[in-house]
mmCIF file of C-alpha atoms in Angstrom:
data_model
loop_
_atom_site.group_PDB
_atom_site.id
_atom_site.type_symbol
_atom_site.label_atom_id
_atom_site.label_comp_id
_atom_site.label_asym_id
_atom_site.label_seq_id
_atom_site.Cartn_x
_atom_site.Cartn_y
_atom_site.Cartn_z
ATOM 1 C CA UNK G 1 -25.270 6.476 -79.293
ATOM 2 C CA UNK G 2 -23.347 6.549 -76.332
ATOM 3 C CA UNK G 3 -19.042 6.911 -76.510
ATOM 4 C CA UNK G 4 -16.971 4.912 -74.763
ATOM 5 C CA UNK G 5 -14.583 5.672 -72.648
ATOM 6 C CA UNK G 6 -10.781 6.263 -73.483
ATOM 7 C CA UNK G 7 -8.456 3.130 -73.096
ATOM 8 C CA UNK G 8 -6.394 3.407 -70.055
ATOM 9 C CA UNK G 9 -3.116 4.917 -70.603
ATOM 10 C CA UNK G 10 0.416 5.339 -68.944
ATOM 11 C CA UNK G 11 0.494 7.780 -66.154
ATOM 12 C CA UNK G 12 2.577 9.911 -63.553
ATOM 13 C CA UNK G 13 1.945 10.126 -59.855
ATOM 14 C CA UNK G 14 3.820 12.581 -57.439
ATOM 15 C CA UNK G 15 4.025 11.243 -54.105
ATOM 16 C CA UNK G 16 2.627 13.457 -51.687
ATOM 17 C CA UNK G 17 4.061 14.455 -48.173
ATOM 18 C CA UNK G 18 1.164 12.173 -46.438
ATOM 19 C CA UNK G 19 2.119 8.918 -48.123
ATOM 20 C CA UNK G 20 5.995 9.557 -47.315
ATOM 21 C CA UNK G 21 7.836 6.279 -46.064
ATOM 22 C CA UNK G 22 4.783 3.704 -47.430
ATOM 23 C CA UNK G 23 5.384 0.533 -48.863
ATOM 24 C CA UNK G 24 4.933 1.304 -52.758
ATOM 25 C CA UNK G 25 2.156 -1.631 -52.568
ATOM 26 C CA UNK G 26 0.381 -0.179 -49.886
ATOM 27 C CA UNK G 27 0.706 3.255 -51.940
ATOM 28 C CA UNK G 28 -0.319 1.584 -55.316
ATOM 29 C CA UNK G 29 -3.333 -0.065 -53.212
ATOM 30 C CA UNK G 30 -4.785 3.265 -52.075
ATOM 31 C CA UNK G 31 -4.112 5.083 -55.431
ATOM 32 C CA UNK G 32 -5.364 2.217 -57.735
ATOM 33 C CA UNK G 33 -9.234 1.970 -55.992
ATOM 34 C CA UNK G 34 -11.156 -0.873 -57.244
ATOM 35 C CA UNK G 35 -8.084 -2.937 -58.683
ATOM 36 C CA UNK G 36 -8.067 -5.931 -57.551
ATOM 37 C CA UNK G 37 -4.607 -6.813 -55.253
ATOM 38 C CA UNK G 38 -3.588 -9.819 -57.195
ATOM 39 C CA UNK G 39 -3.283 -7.385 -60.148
ATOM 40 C CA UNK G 40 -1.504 -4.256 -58.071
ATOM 41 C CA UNK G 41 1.273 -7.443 -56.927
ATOM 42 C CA UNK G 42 1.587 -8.516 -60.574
ATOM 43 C CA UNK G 43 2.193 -5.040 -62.014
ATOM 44 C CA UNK G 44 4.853 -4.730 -59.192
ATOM 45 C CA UNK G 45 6.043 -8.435 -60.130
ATOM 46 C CA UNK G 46 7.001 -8.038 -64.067
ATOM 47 C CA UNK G 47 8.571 -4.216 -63.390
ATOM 48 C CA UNK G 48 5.327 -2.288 -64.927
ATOM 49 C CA UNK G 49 5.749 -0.290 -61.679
ATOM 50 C CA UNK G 50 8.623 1.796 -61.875
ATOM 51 C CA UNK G 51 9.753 4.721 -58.646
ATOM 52 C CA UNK G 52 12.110 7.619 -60.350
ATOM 53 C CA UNK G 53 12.371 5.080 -63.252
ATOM 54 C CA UNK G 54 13.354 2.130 -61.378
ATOM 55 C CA UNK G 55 11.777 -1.057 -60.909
ATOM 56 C CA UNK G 56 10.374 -1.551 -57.196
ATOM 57 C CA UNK G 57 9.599 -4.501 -54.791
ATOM 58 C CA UNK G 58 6.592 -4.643 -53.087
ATOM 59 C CA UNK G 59 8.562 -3.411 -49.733
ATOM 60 C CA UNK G 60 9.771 -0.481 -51.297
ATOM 61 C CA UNK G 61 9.348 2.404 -49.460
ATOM 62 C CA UNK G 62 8.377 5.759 -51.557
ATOM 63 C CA UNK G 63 9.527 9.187 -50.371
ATOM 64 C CA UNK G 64 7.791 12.302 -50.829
ATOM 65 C CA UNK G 65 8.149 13.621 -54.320
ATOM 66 C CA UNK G 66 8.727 10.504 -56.046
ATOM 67 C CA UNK G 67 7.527 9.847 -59.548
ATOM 68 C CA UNK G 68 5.351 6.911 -59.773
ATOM 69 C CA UNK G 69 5.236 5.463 -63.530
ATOM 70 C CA UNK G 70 1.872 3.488 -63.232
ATOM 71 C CA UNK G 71 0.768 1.102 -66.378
ATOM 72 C CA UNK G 72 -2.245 1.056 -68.388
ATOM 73 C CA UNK G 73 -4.375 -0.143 -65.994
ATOM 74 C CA UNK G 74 -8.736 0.206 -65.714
ATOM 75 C CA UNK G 75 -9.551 1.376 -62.161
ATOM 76 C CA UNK G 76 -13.082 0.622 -61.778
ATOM 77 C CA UNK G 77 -15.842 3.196 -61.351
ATOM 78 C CA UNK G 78 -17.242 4.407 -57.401
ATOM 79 C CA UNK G 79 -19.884 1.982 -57.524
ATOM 80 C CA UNK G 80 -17.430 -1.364 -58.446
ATOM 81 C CA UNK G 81 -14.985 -0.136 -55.122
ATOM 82 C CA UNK G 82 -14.323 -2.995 -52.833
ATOM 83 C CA UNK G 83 -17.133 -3.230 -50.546
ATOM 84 C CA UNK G 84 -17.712 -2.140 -46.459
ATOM 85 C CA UNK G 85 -15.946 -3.734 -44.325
ATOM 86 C CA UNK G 86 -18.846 -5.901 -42.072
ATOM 87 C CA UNK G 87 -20.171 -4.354 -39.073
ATOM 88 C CA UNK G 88 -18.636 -7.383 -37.292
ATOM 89 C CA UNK G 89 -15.362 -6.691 -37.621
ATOM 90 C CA UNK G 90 -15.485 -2.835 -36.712
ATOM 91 C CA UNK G 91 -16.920 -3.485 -33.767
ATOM 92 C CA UNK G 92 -14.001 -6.036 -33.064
ATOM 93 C CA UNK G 93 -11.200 -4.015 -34.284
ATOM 94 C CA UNK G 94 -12.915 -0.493 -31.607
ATOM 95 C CA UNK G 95 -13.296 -2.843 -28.843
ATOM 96 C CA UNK G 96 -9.380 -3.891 -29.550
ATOM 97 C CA UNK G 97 -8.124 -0.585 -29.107
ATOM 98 C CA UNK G 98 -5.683 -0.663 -26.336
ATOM 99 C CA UNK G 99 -3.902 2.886 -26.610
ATOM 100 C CA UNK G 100 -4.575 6.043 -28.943
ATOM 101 C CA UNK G 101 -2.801 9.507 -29.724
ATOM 102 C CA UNK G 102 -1.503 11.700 -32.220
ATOM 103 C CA UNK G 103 0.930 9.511 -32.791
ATOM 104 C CA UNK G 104 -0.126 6.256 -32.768
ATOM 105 C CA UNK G 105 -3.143 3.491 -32.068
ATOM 106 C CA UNK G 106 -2.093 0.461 -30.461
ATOM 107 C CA UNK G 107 -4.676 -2.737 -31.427
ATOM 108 C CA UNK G 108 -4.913 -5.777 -29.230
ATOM 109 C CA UNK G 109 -5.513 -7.994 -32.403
ATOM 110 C CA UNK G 110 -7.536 -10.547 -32.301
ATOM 111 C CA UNK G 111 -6.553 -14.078 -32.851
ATOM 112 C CA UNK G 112 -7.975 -15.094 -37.047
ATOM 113 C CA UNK G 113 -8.090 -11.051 -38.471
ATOM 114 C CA UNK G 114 -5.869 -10.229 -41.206
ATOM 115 C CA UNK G 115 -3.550 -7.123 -40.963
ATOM 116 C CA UNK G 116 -5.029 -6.286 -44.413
ATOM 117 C CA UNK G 117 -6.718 -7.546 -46.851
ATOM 118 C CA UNK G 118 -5.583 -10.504 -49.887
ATOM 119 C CA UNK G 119 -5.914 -14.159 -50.696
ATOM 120 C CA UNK G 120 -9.633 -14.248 -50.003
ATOM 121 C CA UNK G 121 -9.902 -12.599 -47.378
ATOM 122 C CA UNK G 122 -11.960 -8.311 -48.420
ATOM 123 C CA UNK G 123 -10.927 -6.615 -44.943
ATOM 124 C CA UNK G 124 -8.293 -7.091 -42.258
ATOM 125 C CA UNK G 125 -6.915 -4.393 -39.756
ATOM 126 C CA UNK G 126 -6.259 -1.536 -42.022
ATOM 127 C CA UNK G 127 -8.821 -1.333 -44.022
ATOM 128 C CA UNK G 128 -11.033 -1.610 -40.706
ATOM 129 C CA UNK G 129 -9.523 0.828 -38.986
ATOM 130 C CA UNK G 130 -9.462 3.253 -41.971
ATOM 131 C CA UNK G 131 -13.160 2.834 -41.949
ATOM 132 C CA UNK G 132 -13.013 3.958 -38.534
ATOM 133 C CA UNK G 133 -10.765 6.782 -38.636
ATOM 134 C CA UNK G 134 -11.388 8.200 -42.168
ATOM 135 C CA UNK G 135 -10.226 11.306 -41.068
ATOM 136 C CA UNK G 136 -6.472 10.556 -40.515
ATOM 137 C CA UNK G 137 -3.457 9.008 -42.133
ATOM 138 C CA UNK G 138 -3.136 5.488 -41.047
ATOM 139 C CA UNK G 139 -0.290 2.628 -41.793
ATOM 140 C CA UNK G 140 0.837 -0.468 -40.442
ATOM 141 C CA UNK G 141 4.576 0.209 -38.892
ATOM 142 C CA UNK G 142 4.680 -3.472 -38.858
ATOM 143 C CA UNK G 143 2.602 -6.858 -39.070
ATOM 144 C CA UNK G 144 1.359 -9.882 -36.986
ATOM 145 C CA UNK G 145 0.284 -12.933 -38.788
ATOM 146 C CA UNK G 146 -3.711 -13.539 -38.936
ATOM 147 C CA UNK G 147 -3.111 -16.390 -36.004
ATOM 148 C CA UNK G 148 -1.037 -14.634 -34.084
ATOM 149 C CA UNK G 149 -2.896 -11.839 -31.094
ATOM 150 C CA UNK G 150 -1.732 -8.809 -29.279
ATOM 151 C CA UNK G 151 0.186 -5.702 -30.272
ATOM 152 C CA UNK G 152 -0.241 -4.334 -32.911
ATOM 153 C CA UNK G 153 1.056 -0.199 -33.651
ATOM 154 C CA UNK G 154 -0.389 1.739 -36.417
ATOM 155 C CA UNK G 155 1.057 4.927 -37.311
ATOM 156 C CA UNK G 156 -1.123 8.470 -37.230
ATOM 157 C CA UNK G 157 1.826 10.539 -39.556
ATOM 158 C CA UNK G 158 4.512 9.410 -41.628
ATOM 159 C CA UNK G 159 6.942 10.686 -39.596
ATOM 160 C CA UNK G 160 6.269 8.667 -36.596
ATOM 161 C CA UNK G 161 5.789 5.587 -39.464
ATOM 162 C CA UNK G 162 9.833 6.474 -40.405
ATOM 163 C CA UNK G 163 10.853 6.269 -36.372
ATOM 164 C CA UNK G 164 8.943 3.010 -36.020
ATOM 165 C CA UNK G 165 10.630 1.757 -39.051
ATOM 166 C CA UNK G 166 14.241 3.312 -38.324
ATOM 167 C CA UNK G 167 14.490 1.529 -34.560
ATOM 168 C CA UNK G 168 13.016 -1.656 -36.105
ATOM 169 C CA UNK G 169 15.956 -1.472 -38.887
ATOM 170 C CA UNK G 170 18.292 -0.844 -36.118
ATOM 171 C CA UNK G 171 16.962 -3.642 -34.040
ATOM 172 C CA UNK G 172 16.322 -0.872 -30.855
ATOM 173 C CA UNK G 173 13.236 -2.463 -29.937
ATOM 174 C CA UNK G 174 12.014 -4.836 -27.727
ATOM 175 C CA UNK G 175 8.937 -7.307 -28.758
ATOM 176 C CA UNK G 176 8.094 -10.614 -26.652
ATOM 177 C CA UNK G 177 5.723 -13.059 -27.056
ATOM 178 C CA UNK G 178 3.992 -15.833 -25.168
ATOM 179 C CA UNK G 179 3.725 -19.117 -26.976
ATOM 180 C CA UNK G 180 2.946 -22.511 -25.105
ATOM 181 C CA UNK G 181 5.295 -25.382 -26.907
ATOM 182 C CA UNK G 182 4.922 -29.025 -26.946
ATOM 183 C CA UNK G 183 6.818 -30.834 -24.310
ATOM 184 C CA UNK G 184 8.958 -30.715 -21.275
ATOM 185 C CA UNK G 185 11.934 -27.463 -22.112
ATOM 186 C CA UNK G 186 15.131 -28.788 -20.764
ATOM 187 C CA UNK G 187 17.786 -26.115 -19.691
ATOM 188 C CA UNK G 188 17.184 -22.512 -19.928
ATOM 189 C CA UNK G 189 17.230 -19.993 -22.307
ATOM 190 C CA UNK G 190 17.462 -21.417 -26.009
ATOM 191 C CA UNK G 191 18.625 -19.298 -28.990
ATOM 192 C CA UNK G 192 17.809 -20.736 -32.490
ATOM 193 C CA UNK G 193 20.065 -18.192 -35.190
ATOM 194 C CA UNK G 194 18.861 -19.829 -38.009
ATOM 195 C CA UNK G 195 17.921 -18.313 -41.661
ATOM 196 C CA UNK G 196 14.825 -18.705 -42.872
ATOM 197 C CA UNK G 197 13.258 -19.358 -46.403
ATOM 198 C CA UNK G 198 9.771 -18.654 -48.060
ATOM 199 C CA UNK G 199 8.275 -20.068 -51.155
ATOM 200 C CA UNK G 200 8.375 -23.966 -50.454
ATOM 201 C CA UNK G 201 4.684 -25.468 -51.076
ATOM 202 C CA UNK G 202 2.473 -27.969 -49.285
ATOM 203 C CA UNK G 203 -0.784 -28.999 -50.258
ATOM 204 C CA UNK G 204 -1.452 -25.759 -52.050
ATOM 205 C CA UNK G 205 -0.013 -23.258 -49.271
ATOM 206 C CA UNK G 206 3.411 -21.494 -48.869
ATOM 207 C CA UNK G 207 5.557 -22.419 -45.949
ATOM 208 C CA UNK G 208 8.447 -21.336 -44.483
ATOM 209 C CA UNK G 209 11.413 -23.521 -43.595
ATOM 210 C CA UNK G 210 15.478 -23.145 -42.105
ATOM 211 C CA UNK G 211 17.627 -22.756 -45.162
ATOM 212 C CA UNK G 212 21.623 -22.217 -45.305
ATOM 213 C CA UNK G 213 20.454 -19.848 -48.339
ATOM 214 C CA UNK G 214 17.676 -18.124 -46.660
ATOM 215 C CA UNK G 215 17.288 -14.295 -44.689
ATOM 216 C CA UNK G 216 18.983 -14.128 -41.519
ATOM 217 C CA UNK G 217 16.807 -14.864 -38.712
ATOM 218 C CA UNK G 218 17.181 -14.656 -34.446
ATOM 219 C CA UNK G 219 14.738 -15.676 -31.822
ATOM 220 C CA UNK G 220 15.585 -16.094 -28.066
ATOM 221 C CA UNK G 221 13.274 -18.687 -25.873
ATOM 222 C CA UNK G 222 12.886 -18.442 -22.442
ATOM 223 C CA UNK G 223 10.940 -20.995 -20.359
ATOM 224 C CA UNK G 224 8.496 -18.937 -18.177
ATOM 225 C CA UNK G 225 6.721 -22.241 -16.865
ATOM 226 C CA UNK G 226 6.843 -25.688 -17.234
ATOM 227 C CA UNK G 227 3.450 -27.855 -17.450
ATOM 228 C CA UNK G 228 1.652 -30.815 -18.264
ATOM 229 C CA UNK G 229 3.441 -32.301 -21.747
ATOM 230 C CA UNK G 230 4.453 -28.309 -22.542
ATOM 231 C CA UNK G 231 5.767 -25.120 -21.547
ATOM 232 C CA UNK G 232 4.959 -21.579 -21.822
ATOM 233 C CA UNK G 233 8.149 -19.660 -22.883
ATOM 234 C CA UNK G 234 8.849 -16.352 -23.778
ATOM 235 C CA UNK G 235 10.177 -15.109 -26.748
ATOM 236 C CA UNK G 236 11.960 -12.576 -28.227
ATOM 237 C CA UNK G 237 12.891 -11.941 -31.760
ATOM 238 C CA UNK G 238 15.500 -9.400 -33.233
ATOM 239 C CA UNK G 239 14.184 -10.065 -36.985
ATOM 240 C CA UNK G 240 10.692 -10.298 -38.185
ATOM 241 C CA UNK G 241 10.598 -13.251 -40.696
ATOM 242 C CA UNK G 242 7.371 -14.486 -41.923
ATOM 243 C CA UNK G 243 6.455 -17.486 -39.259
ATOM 244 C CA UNK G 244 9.844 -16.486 -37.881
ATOM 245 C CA UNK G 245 8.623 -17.583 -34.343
ATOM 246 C CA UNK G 246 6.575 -21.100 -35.336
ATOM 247 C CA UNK G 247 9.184 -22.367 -37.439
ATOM 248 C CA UNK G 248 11.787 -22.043 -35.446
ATOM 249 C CA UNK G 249 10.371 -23.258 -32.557
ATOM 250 C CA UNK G 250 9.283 -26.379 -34.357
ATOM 251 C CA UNK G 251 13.218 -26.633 -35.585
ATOM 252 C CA UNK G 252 13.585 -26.442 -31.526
ATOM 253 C CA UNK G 253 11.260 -29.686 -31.318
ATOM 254 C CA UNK G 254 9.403 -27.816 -29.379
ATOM 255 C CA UNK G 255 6.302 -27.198 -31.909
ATOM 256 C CA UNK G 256 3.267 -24.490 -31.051
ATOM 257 C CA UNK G 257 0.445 -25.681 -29.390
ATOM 258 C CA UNK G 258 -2.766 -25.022 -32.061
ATOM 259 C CA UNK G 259 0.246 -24.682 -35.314
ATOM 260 C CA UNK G 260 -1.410 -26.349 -37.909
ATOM 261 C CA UNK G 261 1.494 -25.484 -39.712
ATOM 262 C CA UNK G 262 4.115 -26.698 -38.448
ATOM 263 C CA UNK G 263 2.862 -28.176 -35.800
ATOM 264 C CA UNK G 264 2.394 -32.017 -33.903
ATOM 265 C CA UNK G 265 -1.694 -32.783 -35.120
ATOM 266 C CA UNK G 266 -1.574 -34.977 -32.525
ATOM 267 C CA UNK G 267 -0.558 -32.534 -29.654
ATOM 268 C CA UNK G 268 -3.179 -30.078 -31.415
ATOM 269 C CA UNK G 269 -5.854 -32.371 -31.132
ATOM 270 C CA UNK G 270 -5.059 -33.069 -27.091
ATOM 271 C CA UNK G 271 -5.095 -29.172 -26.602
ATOM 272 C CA UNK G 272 -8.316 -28.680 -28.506
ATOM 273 C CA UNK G 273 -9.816 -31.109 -25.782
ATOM 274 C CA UNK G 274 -8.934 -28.682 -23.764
ATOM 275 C CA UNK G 275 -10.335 -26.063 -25.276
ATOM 276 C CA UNK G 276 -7.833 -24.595 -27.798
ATOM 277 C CA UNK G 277 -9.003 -23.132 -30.907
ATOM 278 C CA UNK G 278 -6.232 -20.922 -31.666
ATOM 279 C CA UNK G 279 -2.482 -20.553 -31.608
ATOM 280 C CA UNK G 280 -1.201 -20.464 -28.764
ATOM 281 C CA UNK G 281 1.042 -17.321 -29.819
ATOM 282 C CA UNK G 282 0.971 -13.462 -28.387
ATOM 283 C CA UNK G 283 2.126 -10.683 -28.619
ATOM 284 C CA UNK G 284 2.818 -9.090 -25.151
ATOM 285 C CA UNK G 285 4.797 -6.219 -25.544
ATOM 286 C CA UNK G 286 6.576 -3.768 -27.996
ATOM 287 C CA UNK G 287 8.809 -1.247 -26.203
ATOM 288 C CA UNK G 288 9.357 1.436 -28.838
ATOM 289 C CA UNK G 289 11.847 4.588 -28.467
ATOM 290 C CA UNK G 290 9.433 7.180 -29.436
ATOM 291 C CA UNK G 291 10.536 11.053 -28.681
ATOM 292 C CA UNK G 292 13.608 10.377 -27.063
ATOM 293 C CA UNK G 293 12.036 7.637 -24.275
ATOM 294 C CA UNK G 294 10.747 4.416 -24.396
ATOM 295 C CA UNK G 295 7.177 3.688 -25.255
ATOM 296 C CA UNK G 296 6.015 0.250 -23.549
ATOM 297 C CA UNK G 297 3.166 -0.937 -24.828
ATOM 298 C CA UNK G 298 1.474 -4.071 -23.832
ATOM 299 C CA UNK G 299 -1.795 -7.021 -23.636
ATOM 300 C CA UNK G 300 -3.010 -8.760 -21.658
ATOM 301 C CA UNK G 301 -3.386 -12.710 -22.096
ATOM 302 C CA UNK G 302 -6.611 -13.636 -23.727
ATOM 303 C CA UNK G 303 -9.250 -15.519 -21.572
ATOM 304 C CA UNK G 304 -8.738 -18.101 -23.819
ATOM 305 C CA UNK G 305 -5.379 -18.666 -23.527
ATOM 306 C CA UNK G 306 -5.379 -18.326 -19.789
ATOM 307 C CA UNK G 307 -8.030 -20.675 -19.442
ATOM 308 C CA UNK G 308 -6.144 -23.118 -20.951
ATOM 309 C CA UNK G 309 -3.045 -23.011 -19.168
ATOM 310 C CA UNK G 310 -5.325 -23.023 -16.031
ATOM 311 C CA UNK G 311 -6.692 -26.376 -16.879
ATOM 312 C CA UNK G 312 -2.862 -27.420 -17.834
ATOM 313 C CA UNK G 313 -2.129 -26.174 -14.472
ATOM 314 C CA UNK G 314 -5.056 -28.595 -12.802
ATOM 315 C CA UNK G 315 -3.936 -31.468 -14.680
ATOM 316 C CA UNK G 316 -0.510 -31.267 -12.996
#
């Protein structure tokens, strides 16, 4: 007669040195294997997560030595663990890899991968890349969406993971983007300071919209060149709001070209003729101040995206 196993009980973690400055999700993500996310997001949700007895968002960031309370929670066996990430996107993520050291790896991310995995989707960048470098300590210092290309910085130790955090905090960074913008950009540079709120629902997804109550929010555009029915402007952004970038550039009336969003279908549907099948929105730099100097780290344009604004260019 075989016994069954003990029901799950209340336990204790100790944060250790290598998960020092980690969001508590990503920590709970790592430490719970085989529990599904939705789960490790509810625990957090309804406070059955508690750091050094205190409830914790999901962006909480745990510090060495912490106690972790975790709930009574079934983490499935070795053979029930969330399965390999496909060859596919390995390959992808290796041949993304713009810049690597003992500090850092720098991803040129591809337009339609996750930074990690949820909502359907089993792998994005992290778990990828974890796959591919099982041997070191690896965490996002910061996200792009799943549309969105270009830089992308993981951190190799947690202490350059607190530096990328601390200048990010204190806004001593500089990140610009390409995006190309339905219609003709009068004037020069436009700044849109205008807070942003998440939770509103359309047909079954989340958006994002300008709110007098929402998180403060600042994005600079700069018109970089002006073509047919659009323009390809620059941006830069001193907060990093979820769709910080497409919603206020639709608030602009200046909507991203490939947004399906919050974007013009129409003006989607004349750039898909035109071979659009993306976003128009990229990354191009991060400038980071790593070890007392600036780190500039940058992509290149996609071939997509050029080619596009090469047939714009034709058209006149």
């Amino acid at each position: 007669m075989s016994q069954s196993s003990p029901p799950p009980a209340v336990r204790f973690v100790e944060v250790p040195a290598e998960c020092d400055g980690q969001r508590i999700d990503n920590f709970l993500i790592r430490t719970l294997k085989g529990v599904p996310k939705s789960l490790v997001y509810r625990i957090l949700r309804t406070g059955e997560v508690r750091v050094n007895k205190g409830r914790a968002r999901p962006e909480h960031r745990v510090a060495a030595g912490d106690s972790v309370r975790l709930p009574p929670i079934r983490v499935a066996a070795e053979d029930d663990a969330p399965a390999m990430p496909a060859r596919g996107l390995l390959e992808r993520l290796e041949a993304a890899i713009l810049y690597e050291d003992a500090r850092l790896l720098v991803l040129d991310k591809p337009s339609g991968i996750a930074v990690h995995a949820g909502s359907g989707i089993d792998a994005g960048v992290i778990e990828g890349l974890r796959v591919l470098r099982p041997e070191v300590f690896l965490e996002l210092a910061h996200r792009l969406d799943r549309d969105t290309s270009g830089v992308l910085v993981l951190a190799k130790t947690p202490e350059t993971l607190r530096a990328i955090h601390d200048a990010l905090n204190t806004r001593s960074t500089d990140k610009r983007y390409l995006a190309l913008v339905r219609g003709a950009w009068r004037g020069g540079e436009h700044v849109v300071d205008a807070p942003l709120r998440k939770g509103m629902i359309r047909g079954g997804e989340r958006m994002v919209e300008v709110a007098p109550d929402g998180k403060p929010a600042l994005s600079r555009f700069r018109p970089l060149r002006r073509l047919a029915d659009c323009t390809l402007v620059e941006v830069t952004i001193e907060t990093g709001r979820t769709h910080q970038i497409r919603v206020h550039a639709a608030h602009l009336g200046h909507p991203l070209a490939g947004d399906d969003k919050y974007g013009d279908p129409a003006f989607n549907r004349t750039l898909a003729a035109l071979g659009l099948r993306r976003l128009f929105l990229h990354a191009q730099l991060l400038s980071l101040p790593l070890g007392g100097r600036p780190l500039t780290l940058e992509a290149p344009l996609c071939p997509e995206l050029a080619r596009v604004l090469d047939t714009l260019a034709a058209r006149g």
